[in-house]
Coordinates of C-alpha atoms in Angstrom, one line a residue:
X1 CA 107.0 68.7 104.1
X2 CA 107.4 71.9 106.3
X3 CA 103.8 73.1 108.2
X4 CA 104.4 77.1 109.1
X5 CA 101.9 78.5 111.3
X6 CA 101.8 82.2 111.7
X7 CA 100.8 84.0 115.0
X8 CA 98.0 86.3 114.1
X9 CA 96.1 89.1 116.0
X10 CA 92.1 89.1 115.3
X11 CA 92.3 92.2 112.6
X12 CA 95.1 90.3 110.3
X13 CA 96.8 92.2 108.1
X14 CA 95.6 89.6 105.3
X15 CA 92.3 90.0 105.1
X16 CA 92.0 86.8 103.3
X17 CA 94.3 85.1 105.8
X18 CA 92.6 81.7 106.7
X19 CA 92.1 80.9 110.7
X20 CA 91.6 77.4 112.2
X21 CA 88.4 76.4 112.6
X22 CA 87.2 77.7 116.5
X23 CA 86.5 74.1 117.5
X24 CA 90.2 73.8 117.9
X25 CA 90.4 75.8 120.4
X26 CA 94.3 76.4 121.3
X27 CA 95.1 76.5 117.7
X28 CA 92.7 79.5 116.2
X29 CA 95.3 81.6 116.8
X30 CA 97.5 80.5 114.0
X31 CA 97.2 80.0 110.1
X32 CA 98.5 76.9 108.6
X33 CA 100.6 77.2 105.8
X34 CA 102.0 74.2 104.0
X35 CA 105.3 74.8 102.1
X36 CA 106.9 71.7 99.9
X37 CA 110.7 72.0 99.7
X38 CA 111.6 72.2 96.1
X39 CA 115.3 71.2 94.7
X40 CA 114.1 71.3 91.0
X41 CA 113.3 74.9 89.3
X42 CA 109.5 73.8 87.4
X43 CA 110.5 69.9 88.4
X44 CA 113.7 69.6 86.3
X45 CA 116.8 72.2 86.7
X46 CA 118.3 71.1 90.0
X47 CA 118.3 74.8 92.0
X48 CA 121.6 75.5 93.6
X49 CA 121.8 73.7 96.8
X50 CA 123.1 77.4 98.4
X51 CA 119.8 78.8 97.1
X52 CA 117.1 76.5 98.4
X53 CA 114.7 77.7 101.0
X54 CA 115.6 76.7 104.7
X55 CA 113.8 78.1 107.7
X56 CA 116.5 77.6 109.8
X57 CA 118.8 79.6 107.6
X58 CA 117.4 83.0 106.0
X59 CA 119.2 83.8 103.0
X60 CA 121.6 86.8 103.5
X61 CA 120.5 89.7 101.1
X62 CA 123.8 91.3 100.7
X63 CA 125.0 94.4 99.1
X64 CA 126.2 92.2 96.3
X65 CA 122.4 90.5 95.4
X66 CA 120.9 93.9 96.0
X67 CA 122.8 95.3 93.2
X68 CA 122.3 92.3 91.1
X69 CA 118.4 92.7 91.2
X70 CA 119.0 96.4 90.0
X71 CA 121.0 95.0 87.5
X72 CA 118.7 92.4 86.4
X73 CA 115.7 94.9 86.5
X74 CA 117.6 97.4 84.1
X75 CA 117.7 95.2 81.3
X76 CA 114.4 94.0 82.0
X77 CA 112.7 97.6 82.1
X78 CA 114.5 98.4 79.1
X79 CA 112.7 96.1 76.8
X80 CA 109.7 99.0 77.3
X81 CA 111.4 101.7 75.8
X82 CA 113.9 100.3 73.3
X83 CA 111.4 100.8 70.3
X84 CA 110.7 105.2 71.2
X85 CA 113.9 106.3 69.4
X86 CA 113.4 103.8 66.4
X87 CA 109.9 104.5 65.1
X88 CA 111.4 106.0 62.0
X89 CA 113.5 103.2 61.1
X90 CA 110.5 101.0 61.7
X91 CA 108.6 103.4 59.3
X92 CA 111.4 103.0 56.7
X93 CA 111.5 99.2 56.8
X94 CA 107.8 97.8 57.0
X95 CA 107.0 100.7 54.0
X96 CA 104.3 102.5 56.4
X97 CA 103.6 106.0 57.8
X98 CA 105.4 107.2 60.7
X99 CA 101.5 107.7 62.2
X100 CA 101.2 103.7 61.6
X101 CA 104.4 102.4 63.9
X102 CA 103.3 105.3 66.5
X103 CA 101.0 102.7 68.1
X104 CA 104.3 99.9 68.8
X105 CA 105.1 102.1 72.0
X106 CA 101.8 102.5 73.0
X107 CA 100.8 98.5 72.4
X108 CA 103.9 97.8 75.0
X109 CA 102.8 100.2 77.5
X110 CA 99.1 98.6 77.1
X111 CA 100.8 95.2 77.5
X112 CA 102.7 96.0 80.4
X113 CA 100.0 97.4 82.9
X114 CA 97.8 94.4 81.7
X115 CA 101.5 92.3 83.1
X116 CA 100.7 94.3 86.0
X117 CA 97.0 93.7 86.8
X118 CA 97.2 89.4 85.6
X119 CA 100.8 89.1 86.2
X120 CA 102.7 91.2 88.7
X121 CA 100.1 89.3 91.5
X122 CA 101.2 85.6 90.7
X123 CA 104.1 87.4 93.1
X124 CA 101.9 86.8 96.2
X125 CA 100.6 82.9 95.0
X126 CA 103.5 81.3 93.0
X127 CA 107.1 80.4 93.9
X128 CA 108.8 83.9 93.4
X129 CA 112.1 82.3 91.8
X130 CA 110.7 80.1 89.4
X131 CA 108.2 83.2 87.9
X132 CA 111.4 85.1 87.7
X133 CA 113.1 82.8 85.7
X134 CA 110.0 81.9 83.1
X135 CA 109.2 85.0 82.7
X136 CA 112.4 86.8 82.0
X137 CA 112.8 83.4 79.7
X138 CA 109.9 84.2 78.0
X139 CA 110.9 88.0 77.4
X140 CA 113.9 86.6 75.7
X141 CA 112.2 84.0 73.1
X142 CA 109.8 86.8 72.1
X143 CA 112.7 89.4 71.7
X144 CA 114.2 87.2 69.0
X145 CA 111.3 87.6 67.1
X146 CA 110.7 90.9 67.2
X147 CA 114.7 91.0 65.8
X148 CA 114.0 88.5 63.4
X149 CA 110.1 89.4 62.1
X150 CA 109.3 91.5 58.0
X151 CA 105.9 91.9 59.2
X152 CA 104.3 94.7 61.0
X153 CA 101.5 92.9 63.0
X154 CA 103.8 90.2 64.0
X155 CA 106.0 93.3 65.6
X156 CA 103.2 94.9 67.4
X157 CA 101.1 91.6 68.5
X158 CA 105.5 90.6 70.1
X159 CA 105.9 93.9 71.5
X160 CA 102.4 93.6 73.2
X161 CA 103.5 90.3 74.6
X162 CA 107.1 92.1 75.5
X163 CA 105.3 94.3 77.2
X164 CA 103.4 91.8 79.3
X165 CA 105.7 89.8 80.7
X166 CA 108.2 92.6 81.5
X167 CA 107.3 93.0 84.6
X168 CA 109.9 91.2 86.4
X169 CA 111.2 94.1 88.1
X170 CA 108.2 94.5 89.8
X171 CA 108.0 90.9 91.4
X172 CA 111.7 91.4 92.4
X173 CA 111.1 94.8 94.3
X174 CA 108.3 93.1 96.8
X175 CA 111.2 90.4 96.7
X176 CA 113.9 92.6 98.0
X177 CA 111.7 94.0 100.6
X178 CA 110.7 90.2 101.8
X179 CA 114.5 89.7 102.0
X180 CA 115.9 92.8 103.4
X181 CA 116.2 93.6 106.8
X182 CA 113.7 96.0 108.4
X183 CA 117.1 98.5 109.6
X184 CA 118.2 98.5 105.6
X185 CA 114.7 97.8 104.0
X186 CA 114.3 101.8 102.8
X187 CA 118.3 101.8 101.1
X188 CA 117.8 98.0 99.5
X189 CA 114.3 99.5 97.4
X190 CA 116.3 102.0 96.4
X191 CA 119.0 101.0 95.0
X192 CA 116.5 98.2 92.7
X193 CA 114.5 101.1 92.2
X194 CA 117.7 102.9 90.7
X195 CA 118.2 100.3 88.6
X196 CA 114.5 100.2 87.2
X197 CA 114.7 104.1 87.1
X198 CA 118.5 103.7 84.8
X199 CA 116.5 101.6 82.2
X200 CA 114.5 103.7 81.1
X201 CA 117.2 106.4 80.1
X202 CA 119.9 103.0 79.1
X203 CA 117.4 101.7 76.6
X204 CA 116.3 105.1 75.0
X205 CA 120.5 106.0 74.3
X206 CA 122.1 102.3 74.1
X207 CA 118.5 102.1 70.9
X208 CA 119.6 105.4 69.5
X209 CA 123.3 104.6 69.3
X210 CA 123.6 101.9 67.9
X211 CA 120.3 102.1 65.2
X212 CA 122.6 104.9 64.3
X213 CA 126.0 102.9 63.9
X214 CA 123.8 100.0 62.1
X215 CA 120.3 98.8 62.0
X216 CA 117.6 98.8 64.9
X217 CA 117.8 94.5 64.5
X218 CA 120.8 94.7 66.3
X219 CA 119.3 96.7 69.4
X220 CA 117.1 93.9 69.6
X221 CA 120.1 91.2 68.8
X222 CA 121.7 93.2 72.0
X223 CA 118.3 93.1 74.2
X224 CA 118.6 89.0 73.4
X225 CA 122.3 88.8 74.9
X226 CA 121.5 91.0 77.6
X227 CA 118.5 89.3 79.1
X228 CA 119.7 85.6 78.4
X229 CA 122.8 87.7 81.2
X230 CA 120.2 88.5 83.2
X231 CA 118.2 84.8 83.0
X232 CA 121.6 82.8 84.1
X233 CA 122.3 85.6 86.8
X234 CA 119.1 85.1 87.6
X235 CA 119.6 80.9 88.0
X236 CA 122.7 81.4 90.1
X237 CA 121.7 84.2 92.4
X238 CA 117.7 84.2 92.9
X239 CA 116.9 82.8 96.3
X240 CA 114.5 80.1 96.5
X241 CA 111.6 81.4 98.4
X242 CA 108.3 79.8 99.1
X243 CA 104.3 80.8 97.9
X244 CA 103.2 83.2 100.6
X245 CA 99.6 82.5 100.1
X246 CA 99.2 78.7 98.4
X247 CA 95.9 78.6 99.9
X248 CA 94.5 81.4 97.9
X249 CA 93.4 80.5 93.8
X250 CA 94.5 83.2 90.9
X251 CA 90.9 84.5 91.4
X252 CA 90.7 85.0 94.8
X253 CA 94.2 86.9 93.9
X254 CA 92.7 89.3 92.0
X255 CA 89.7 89.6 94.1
X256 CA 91.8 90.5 97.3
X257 CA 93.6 93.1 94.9
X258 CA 90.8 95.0 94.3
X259 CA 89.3 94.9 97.4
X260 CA 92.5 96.3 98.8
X261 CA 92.5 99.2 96.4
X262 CA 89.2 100.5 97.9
X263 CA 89.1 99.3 102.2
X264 CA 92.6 100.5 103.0
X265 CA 92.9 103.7 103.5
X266 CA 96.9 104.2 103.9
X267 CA 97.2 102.5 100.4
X268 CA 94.2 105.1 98.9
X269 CA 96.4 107.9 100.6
X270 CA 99.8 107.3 99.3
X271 CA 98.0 106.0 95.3
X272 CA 96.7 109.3 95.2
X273 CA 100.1 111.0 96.4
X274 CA 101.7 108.6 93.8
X275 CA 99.6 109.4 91.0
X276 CA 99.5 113.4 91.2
X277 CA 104.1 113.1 92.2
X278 CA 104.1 110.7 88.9
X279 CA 101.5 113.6 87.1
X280 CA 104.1 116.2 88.3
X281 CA 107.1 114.3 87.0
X282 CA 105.7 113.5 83.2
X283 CA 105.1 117.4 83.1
X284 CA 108.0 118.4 83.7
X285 CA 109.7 116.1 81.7
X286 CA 107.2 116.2 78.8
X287 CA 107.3 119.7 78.7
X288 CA 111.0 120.1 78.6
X289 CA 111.7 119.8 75.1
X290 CA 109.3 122.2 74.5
X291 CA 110.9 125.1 76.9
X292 CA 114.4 123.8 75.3
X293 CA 113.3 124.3 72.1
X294 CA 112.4 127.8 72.4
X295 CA 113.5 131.0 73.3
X296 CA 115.2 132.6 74.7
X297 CA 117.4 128.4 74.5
X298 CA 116.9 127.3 71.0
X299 CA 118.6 124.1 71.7
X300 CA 119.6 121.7 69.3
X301 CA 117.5 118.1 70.1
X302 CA 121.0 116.8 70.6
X303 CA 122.0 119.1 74.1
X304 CA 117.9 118.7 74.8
X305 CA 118.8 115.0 74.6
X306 CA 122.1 115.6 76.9
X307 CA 119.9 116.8 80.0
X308 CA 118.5 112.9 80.3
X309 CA 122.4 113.0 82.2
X310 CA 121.1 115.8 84.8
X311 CA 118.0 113.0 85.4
X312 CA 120.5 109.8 85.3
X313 CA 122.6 112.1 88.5
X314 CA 119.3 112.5 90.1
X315 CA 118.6 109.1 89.8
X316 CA 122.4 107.7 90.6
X317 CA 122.0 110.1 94.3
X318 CA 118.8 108.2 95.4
X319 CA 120.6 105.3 97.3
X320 CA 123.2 107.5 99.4
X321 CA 119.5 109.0 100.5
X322 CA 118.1 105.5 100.7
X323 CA 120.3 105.1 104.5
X324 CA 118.8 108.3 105.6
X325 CA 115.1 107.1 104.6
X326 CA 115.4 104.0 106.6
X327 CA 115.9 106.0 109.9
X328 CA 112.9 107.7 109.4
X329 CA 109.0 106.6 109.1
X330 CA 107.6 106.6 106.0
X331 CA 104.8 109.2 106.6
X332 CA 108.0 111.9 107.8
X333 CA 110.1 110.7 104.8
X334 CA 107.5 111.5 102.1
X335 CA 106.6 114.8 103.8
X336 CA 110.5 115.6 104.1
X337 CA 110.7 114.9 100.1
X338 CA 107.8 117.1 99.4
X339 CA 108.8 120.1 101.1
X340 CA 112.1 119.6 98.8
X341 CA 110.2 118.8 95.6
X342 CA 108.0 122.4 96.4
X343 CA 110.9 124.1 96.9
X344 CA 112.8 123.0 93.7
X345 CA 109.7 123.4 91.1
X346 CA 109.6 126.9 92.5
X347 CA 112.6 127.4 91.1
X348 CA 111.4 125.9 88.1
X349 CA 108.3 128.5 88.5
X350 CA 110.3 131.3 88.9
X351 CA 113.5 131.2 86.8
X352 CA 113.2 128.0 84.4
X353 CA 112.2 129.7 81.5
X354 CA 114.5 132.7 81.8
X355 CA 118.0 131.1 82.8
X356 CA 119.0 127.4 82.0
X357 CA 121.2 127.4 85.6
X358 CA 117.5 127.1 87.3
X359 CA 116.1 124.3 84.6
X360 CA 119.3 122.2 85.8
X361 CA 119.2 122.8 89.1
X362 CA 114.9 121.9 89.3
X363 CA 115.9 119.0 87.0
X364 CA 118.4 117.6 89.6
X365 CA 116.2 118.0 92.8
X366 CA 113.0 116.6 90.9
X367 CA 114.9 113.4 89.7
X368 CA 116.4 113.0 93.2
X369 CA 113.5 113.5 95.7
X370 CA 110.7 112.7 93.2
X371 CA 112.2 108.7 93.6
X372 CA 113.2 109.2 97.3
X373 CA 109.5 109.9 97.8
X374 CA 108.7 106.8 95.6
X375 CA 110.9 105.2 98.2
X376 CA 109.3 106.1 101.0
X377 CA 106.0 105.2 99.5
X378 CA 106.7 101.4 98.6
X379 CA 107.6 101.2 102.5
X380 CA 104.4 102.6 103.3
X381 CA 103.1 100.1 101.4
X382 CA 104.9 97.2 102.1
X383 CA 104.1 97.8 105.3
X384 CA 100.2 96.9 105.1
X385 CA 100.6 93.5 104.4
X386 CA 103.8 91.0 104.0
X387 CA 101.8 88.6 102.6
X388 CA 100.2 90.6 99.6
X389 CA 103.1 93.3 98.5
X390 CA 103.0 92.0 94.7
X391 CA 99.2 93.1 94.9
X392 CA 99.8 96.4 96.8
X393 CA 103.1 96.9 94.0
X394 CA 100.4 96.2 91.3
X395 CA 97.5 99.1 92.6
X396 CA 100.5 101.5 93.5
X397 CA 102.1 101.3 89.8
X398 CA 98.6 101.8 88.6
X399 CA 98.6 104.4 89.9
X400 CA 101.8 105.8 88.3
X401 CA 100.2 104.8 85.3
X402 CA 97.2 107.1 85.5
X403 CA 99.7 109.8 86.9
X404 CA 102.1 109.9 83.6
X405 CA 98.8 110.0 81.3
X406 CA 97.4 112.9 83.7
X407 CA 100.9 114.9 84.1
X408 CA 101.7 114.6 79.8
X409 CA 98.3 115.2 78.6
X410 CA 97.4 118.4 80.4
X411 CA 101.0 119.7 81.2
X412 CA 101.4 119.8 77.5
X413 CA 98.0 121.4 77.0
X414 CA 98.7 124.1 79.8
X415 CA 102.1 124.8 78.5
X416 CA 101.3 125.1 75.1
X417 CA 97.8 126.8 75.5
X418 CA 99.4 129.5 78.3
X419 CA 103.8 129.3 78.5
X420 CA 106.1 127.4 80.6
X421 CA 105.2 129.4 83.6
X422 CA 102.1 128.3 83.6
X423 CA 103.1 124.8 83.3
X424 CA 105.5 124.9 85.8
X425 CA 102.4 126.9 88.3
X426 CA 100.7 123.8 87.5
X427 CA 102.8 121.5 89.2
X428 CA 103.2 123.8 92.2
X429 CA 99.7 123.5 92.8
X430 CA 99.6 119.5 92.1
X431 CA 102.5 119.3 95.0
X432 CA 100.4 121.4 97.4
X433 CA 97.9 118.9 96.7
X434 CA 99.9 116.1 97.7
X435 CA 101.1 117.6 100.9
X436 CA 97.3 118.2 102.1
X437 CA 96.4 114.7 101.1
X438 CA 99.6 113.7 103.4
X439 CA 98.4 115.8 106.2
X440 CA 94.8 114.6 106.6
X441 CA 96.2 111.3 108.1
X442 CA 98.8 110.7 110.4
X443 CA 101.8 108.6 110.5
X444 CA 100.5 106.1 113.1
X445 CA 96.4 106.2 112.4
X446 CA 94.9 102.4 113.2
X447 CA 94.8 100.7 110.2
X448 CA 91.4 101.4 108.8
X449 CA 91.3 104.8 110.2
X450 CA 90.6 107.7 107.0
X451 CA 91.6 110.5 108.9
X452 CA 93.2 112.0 112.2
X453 CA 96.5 111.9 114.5
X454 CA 96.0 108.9 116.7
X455 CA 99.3 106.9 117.8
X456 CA 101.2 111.2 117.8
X457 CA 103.4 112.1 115.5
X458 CA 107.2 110.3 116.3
X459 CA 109.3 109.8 113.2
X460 CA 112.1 108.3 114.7
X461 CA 112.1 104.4 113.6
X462 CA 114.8 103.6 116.2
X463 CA 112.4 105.2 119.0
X464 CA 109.1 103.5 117.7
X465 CA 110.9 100.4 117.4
X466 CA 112.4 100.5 121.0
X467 CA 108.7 101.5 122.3
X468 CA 107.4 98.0 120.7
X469 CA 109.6 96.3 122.0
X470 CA 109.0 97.2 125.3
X471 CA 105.2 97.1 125.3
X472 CA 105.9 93.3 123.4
X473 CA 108.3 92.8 126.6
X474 CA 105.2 93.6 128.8
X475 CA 102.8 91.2 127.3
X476 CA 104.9 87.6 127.4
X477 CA 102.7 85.8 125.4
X478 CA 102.1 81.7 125.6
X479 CA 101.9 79.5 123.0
X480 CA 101.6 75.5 122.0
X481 CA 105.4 75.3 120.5
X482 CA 108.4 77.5 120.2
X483 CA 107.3 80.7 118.4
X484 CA 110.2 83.0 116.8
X485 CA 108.7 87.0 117.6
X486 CA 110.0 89.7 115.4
X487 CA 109.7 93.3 115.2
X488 CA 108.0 94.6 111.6
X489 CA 108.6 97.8 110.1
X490 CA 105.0 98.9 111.5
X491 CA 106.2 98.7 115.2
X492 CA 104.3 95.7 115.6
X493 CA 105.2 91.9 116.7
X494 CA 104.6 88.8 114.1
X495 CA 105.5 85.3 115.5
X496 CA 106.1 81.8 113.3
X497 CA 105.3 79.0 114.8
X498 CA 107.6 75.8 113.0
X499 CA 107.1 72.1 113.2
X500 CA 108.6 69.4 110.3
X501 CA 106.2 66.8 109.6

């Protein structure tokens, strides 16, 4: 049995972290966690003895693991959007409308952000590895029936269920950031991220493809082979890595979440900078078919279908950015990638519906600094709380939810109702809006601050790292065993305390 107590100051960043009683007097200072070591993945598959979780060894998070959770989160984002190019074939063989299969996309959506609100969490109470595994297991049993099934129902009650326990990529990204460290946290989101991002466009050509060659079973046949891959990856590479917060219950889980989502106002800030960047991106993508379609382009849907490849470079660019991000502070990095993001959409503005050159070009720039803002925002994030980033991931892709339902409905509406110009204005002015919302708070406010500048405005990490240190230096704190201080992405010292019973 291992007892970890962690060195905490009187405003913890948990605010559910439990404190010794103050009869013991010495000891108030620390919270107690108990971690079993486990050997057994759910008590019966020996884990790898390179894998298990030692406290006197970190696990190395490599260049070569980092990759492989982009990997794994590819095939596992995919199983969202392999039905949208198939609905027809759907219609032809279950003998219904193409109005009646419209709902299967929707039903997975639905059952992925209800994954995100019951599931995503179990991230901050549950053994992260083990979670991993069952759940990508699960995604694969249900994926052979959805292959296999004649009846329509059956498909859309499995492809609710798909969509539930698909959120694996978003227990592994709050992973990554547990694992990386703080110099190369920024560049190992990103390139998971990338892999999330990649998904989304692999799944909607690999579908098309091959329902073309043969018949949409076999996508599914393929979805099968590729996450049973991604499950014995997963078994040979996924660091053990204990509960953060065992004393907490699944309720108090989802109580903590929501209180987060309306006391902390550096998560409020970047949500609402999250949802109007995703409201921006949906519109621009949604609406591009329609601008394609038209004149002065008439496009065929095949070369409208070709510009996903201008997204996928965007997309492929954002980890040679991720090394600049991590030398900067998140507040500078997001206000960096919005002066970018205002400059490229008024390009789309001015020349996207006139020559194609410009639609490229804003398509390119958006893709590329609309995730490198995304970046900068889960490192805002991650920042508030170690010990609860599955249920600060969960809120933030909320609210990237609520964006793409904003940025779809009423870019479509604007653009149809008054031209691409419009459309594109439309974005210009949700941009500006993000920016102001960005400039109302500063990079270094206390915690539970709304508004102001206090702390200045440095964005160098390196700089507000080295000033830490040197104030920590100052302080020499005492304590009742050996205590191991290091330096958080916030500037700010966290010390473990470590005994074996």
């Amino acid at each position: 049995m291992l007892t970890l107590g962690a060195s905490r100051p009187s405003t913890s960043l948990d605010p559910e972290a439990n404190i010794a009683s103050p009869d013991e007097k010495d000891r108030s200072k620390f919270k107690v966690l108990t971690i079993t070591k486990v050997d057994k993945d759910f008590g019966l598959i020996p884990i790898p003895r390179r894998l298990r979780y030692d406290p006197d060894t970190p696990f190395h998070f490599g260049l070569l693991m980092n990759i492989s959770f982009g990997f794994g989160g590819t095939f596992l984002v995919a199983n969202l959007y392999y039905c949208q190019p198939l609905l027809v074939q759907f219609a032809e063989t279950f003998g219904v409308s193409h109005s009646r299969v419209s709902s299967i996309p929707t039903l997975t959506q639905a059952g992925y952000a209800a994954g995100l609100l019951f599931i995503a969490p179990l991230g901050d109470l549950v053994r992260r590895r083990q979670l991993i595994l069952g759940l990508t297991l699960l995604a694969t049993t249900l994926t052979i029936g959805l292959a296999v099934t004649n009846n329509l129902i059956a498909f859309e009650v499995l492809s609710f269920l798909i969509g539930m326990v698909s959120v694996v990529p978003q227990i592994l990204l709050p992973l990554a950031a547990d694992l990386a460290p703080p110099n190369r946290r920024a560049s190992a989101i990103s390139i998971v991220l990338s892999g999330f991002l990649l998904g989304i466009l692999v799944a909607r050509v690999l579908a098309g493809v091959i329902a073309d060659v043969t018949t949409w079973r076999v996508v599914y046949y393929t979805a099968i082979g590729t996450q049973a891959l991604v499950l014995s990856g997963g078994y040979l590479i996924l660091p053990d890595y204990p509960a953060k917060n065992d004393q907490l219950t699944y309720w108090e889980i989802l109580r903590t979440m929501a209180k987060y989502a309306v006391t902390e106002p550096l998560l409020i800030q970047v949500c609402l900078i999250n949802l109007l960047g995703s409201a921006c991106f949906g519109n621009i993508w949604v609406t591009l078919t329609f601008l394609l379609d038209g004149p002065p382009f008439n496009y065929s849907t095949l070369v409208i279908g070709l510009f996903g490849l201008v997204g996928m470079a965007g997309v492929a660019l954002v980890p040679v950015f991720g090394r600049w991000m991590d030398k900067l502070f998140p507040w500078h990095g997001i206000l960096v990638n919005l002066l970018f993001l205002l400059c490229f959409q008024a390009i789309q503005t001015g020349a996207g519906g006139i020559n194609v050159a410009a639609v490229v070009v804003a398509i390119l720039g958006t893709d590329l600094f609309r995730q490198t803002t995304q970046v900068c925002i889960y490192m805002a994030v991650f920042s508030i709380s170690d010990e609860a980033r599955s249920r600060l991931n969960s809120i933030m892709l909320l609210s990237f939810f609520i964006g793409q339902v904003m940025g779809t409905s009423v870019g479509t509406k604007v653009f149809i109702e008054n031209g691409w110009r419009a459309g594109a204005g439309l974005n210009m002015g949700w941009y500006g809006l993000q920016l102001l919302i960005l400039l109302v708070r500063g990079p270094h406010c206390p915690r539970y601050a709304w508004f102001g500048y206090e702390g200045g405005l440095e964005g160098r990490r390196s700089v507000i790292e080295q000033a830490a240190k040197e104030k920590d230096t100052k302080k020499n704190p005492t304590d009742l065993g050996v205590k191991v201080s290091s330096l958080n992405e916030e500037g700010k010292t966290t010390g473990d305390r470590v005994s074996i019973e």
